[in-house]
Coordinates of C-alpha atoms in Angstrom, one line a residue:
M1 CA -4.1 6.8 13.9
P2 CA -4.9 3.0 14.0
M3 CA -4.2 0.3 11.5
L4 CA -7.4 -1.3 10.2
I5 CA -7.4 -5.0 9.2
L6 CA -10.3 -5.8 6.9
V7 CA -11.4 -9.4 6.6
R8 CA -13.9 -10.6 4.1
H9 CA -16.0 -13.5 5.5
G10 CA -15.1 -17.0 4.4
R11 CA -16.7 -18.7 1.5
S12 CA -20.4 -19.0 2.0
T13 CA -23.1 -21.3 0.8
A14 CA -24.4 -18.4 -1.3
N15 CA -21.0 -17.9 -2.9
T16 CA -20.9 -21.5 -4.1
A17 CA -24.5 -21.5 -5.2
G18 CA -24.0 -18.3 -7.3
V19 CA -26.7 -16.5 -5.3
L20 CA -26.7 -12.8 -4.3
A21 CA -27.2 -13.2 -0.6
G22 CA -27.4 -9.6 0.7
W23 CA -29.1 -9.6 4.1
T24 CA -30.9 -12.9 3.5
P25 CA -30.9 -14.8 6.9
G26 CA -29.3 -18.2 7.4
V27 CA -26.4 -17.8 4.9
A28 CA -23.6 -19.8 6.5
L29 CA -20.0 -20.6 5.7
D30 CA -19.6 -23.7 3.5
E31 CA -17.0 -26.4 4.3
R32 CA -14.2 -24.5 2.7
G33 CA -15.3 -21.2 4.3
A34 CA -15.2 -22.9 7.7
A35 CA -11.6 -24.1 7.0
Q36 CA -10.7 -20.6 6.0
A37 CA -12.1 -19.2 9.2
A38 CA -10.2 -21.9 11.2
A39 CA -6.9 -20.7 9.7
L40 CA -7.5 -17.1 10.5
P41 CA -6.2 -17.1 14.1
G42 CA -2.8 -18.4 12.8
R43 CA -2.6 -15.9 10.0
L44 CA -3.3 -13.0 12.4
A45 CA -1.2 -14.4 15.3
G46 CA 1.4 -11.7 15.1
L47 CA -1.1 -8.8 15.4
P48 CA -2.0 -7.3 18.8
L49 CA -5.6 -6.7 18.0
A50 CA -7.3 -4.2 20.2
A51 CA -10.9 -5.0 19.1
A52 CA -13.0 -6.7 16.4
V53 CA -15.9 -5.1 14.7
T54 CA -18.3 -7.2 12.6
S55 CA -21.2 -7.1 10.2
P56 CA -24.1 -8.7 12.1
L57 CA -24.6 -11.3 9.4
Q58 CA -24.1 -14.9 10.2
R59 CA -21.3 -15.6 7.7
C60 CA -19.2 -12.8 9.3
R61 CA -19.8 -14.0 12.8
E62 CA -18.9 -17.6 11.8
T63 CA -15.7 -16.3 10.2
L64 CA -14.6 -14.6 13.5
A65 CA -15.7 -17.5 15.8
P66 CA -12.3 -19.3 15.7
L67 CA -10.4 -16.1 16.3
L68 CA -12.6 -15.2 19.2
A69 CA -12.1 -18.7 20.7
A70 CA -8.4 -18.2 20.4
R71 CA -8.5 -14.7 21.9
P72 CA -11.3 -14.7 24.5
E73 CA -10.2 -11.3 25.7
L74 CA -10.8 -9.7 22.3
P75 CA -13.9 -7.5 22.4
L76 CA -16.4 -7.9 19.6
H77 CA -18.7 -5.0 18.4
P78 CA -21.4 -5.6 15.8
D79 CA -22.0 -2.6 13.5
D80 CA -24.8 -2.6 10.9
R81 CA -23.0 0.0 8.9
I82 CA -20.4 -2.5 7.7
G83 CA -23.2 -5.0 6.8
E84 CA -23.7 -6.2 3.3
C85 CA -25.3 -3.9 0.7
H86 CA -29.1 -4.1 0.9
Y87 CA -29.8 -5.6 -2.6
G88 CA -33.6 -5.4 -2.1
D89 CA -35.5 -7.4 -4.8
W90 CA -32.2 -8.8 -6.1
S91 CA -31.5 -10.6 -2.8
G92 CA -31.6 -14.4 -3.1
R93 CA -31.5 -14.4 -6.9
K94 CA -29.0 -16.2 -9.1
L95 CA -26.2 -14.0 -10.3
A96 CA -26.4 -15.7 -13.7
E97 CA -30.0 -14.5 -14.1
L98 CA -29.2 -11.0 -12.8
A99 CA -26.5 -10.7 -15.5
D100 CA -29.2 -9.9 -18.1
E101 CA -30.8 -7.1 -16.0
P102 CA -30.1 -3.6 -17.5
L103 CA -29.2 -2.4 -14.1
M104 CA -26.2 -4.7 -14.0
N105 CA -24.4 -2.6 -16.6
I106 CA -24.9 0.4 -14.3
V107 CA -23.6 -1.6 -11.3
Q108 CA -20.5 -2.5 -13.3
Q109 CA -19.8 0.7 -15.2
H110 CA -21.3 3.5 -13.1
P111 CA -21.9 2.1 -9.6
S112 CA -22.3 5.5 -8.0
A113 CA -25.6 5.8 -9.9
A114 CA -26.8 2.3 -9.1
A115 CA -29.7 1.8 -6.7
F116 CA -31.1 -1.7 -6.2
P117 CA -34.9 -2.0 -6.5
G118 CA -36.4 -2.2 -3.0
G119 CA -32.9 -1.8 -1.5
E120 CA -30.2 0.8 -1.2
S121 CA -27.8 2.6 -3.6
M122 CA -24.2 1.6 -3.8
R123 CA -23.4 5.2 -2.9
A124 CA -25.3 4.9 0.4
M125 CA -23.5 1.6 1.2
H126 CA -20.2 3.4 0.5
T127 CA -21.1 6.4 2.7
R128 CA -22.2 4.4 5.7
A129 CA -19.2 2.1 5.6
V130 CA -16.7 5.0 5.4
E131 CA -18.5 6.8 8.2
A132 CA -18.2 3.6 10.3
V133 CA -14.5 3.4 9.8
R134 CA -13.9 7.1 10.6
D135 CA -15.9 6.6 13.8
W136 CA -14.1 3.4 14.8
N137 CA -10.7 5.0 14.0
D138 CA -11.5 7.8 16.5
R139 CA -12.8 5.4 19.1
I140 CA -9.9 2.9 18.9
E141 CA -7.3 5.7 19.0
R142 CA -9.0 7.3 22.0
E143 CA -9.3 4.0 23.9
H144 CA -6.1 2.1 22.8
G145 CA -3.7 4.7 21.4
A146 CA -2.5 5.9 18.0
N147 CA -0.6 2.7 17.2
A148 CA -3.5 0.3 17.9
V149 CA -4.6 -2.3 15.4
Y150 CA -8.2 -3.4 15.0
L151 CA -10.2 -5.7 12.8
M152 CA -13.4 -5.4 10.8
C153 CA -15.1 -8.5 9.3
S154 CA -17.3 -7.4 6.4
H155 CA -18.4 -8.2 2.8
G156 CA -16.8 -8.0 -0.7
D157 CA -18.5 -4.8 -2.0
V158 CA -18.2 -3.0 1.4
I159 CA -14.4 -3.8 1.6
K160 CA -13.9 -2.8 -2.0
A161 CA -15.7 0.5 -1.3
L162 CA -13.5 1.2 1.7
V163 CA -10.3 0.4 -0.3
A164 CA -11.5 2.8 -3.0
D165 CA -11.9 5.5 -0.4
A166 CA -8.5 4.8 1.1
L167 CA -6.9 5.0 -2.4
G168 CA -8.8 8.2 -3.3
L169 CA -10.6 6.5 -6.1
H170 CA -14.1 7.5 -7.2
L171 CA -16.7 4.8 -6.4
D172 CA -17.1 4.3 -10.1
L173 CA -13.7 2.6 -10.1
F174 CA -14.3 0.3 -7.2
Q175 CA -15.2 -2.7 -9.4
R176 CA -11.5 -2.8 -10.4
I177 CA -10.7 -4.1 -6.9
S178 CA -10.9 -7.7 -6.0
V179 CA -11.1 -9.3 -2.5
E180 CA -11.5 -13.1 -2.2
P181 CA -13.3 -14.9 0.7
C182 CA -11.4 -14.6 4.0
S183 CA -8.8 -12.3 2.4
V184 CA -7.1 -9.8 4.6
T185 CA -6.7 -6.1 3.6
A186 CA -4.8 -3.7 5.8
I187 CA -5.1 0.1 5.8
R188 CA -3.0 2.3 7.9
Y189 CA -4.6 5.6 8.6
T190 CA -2.7 8.8 9.4
P191 CA -3.9 12.4 10.1
T192 CA -3.2 13.3 6.4
R193 CA -4.0 10.2 4.3
P194 CA -4.5 6.5 4.5
F195 CA -2.0 3.9 3.1
V196 CA -3.2 0.5 1.7
V197 CA -0.4 -1.9 2.9
R198 CA -2.1 -5.2 2.1
L199 CA -4.9 -5.9 -0.4
G200 CA -6.9 -9.1 -0.7
D201 CA -4.1 -11.2 0.8
T202 CA -5.2 -14.9 1.1
G203 CA -1.8 -16.2 2.1
D204 CA -1.5 -18.2 -1.1
F205 CA -1.5 -17.7 -4.9
A206 CA -4.1 -20.3 -5.9
G207 CA -6.5 -17.6 -6.8
L208 CA -4.2 -16.4 -9.6
A209 CA -4.5 -19.7 -11.5
P210 CA -6.5 -19.5 -14.8
R211 CA -10.2 -20.4 -14.3
E212 CA -12.7 -22.0 -16.6
E213 CA -15.6 -19.7 -17.6
T214 CA -18.6 -20.1 -15.3
T215 CA -22.3 -19.7 -16.1
G216 CA -23.1 -16.0 -16.3
D217 CA -19.5 -14.9 -16.9
R218 CA -19.7 -11.5 -18.5
G219 CA -16.1 -11.1 -19.8
G220 CA -14.4 -10.0 -16.6
D221 CA -17.2 -8.1 -14.9
A222 CA -16.9 -8.0 -11.1
A223 CA -19.2 -10.3 -9.1
V224 CA -21.7 -8.3 -7.2
G225 CA -21.3 -9.0 -3.6
G226 CA -17.9 -10.6 -4.2
D227 CA -17.0 -13.9 -6.0
A228 CA -16.4 -17.3 -4.5
G229 CA -12.6 -17.2 -4.8
A230 CA -10.3 -19.8 -6.1
P231 CA -11.9 -23.2 -6.8

């Protein structure tokens, strides 16, 4: 079965503003995110990619633009199922202000029971993303062979949910996984089980340096939607 390369979009204007973007239109890459995207073709140069699948949101399309320019033959397929979680009424709000919402404790400690007001549940996000990967695995293998490699560009919570599925972890444990902006995660699927062979690889170790506390820091809680990465 195919090898899946999961790329989180580059750092966005919402990441640096501390805003939960969700499906809010017009959220673009910031200057650093654009630089991360520009470096992506070189980082993936050794991989014979059969296809690219993307969330339809602008920040993911901008992340893949340099790769597609470098590989004009690479087919691109948008798929809503790997789009960001629908955060509903939380979309566009500051994460620091959301930290005091009672629902945030559920999101962090029991995400399989979390449903965003006016949006979707984390369980529904997880289900649609896993179904998308299963469908694309079948299609890529059918069209390109069992040893094919393909790429998906998506969002922090979606990628963490897919990694949890590959590791056989309950969704309630997915907040223990971290994927920085423009990080690369690789999952090799087989007929019996998946293997996570790279996780959140940014190509450097700057993200491991100690950071100062930021506004709204809740003692190590995961950033909903994914954090902004190393400063």
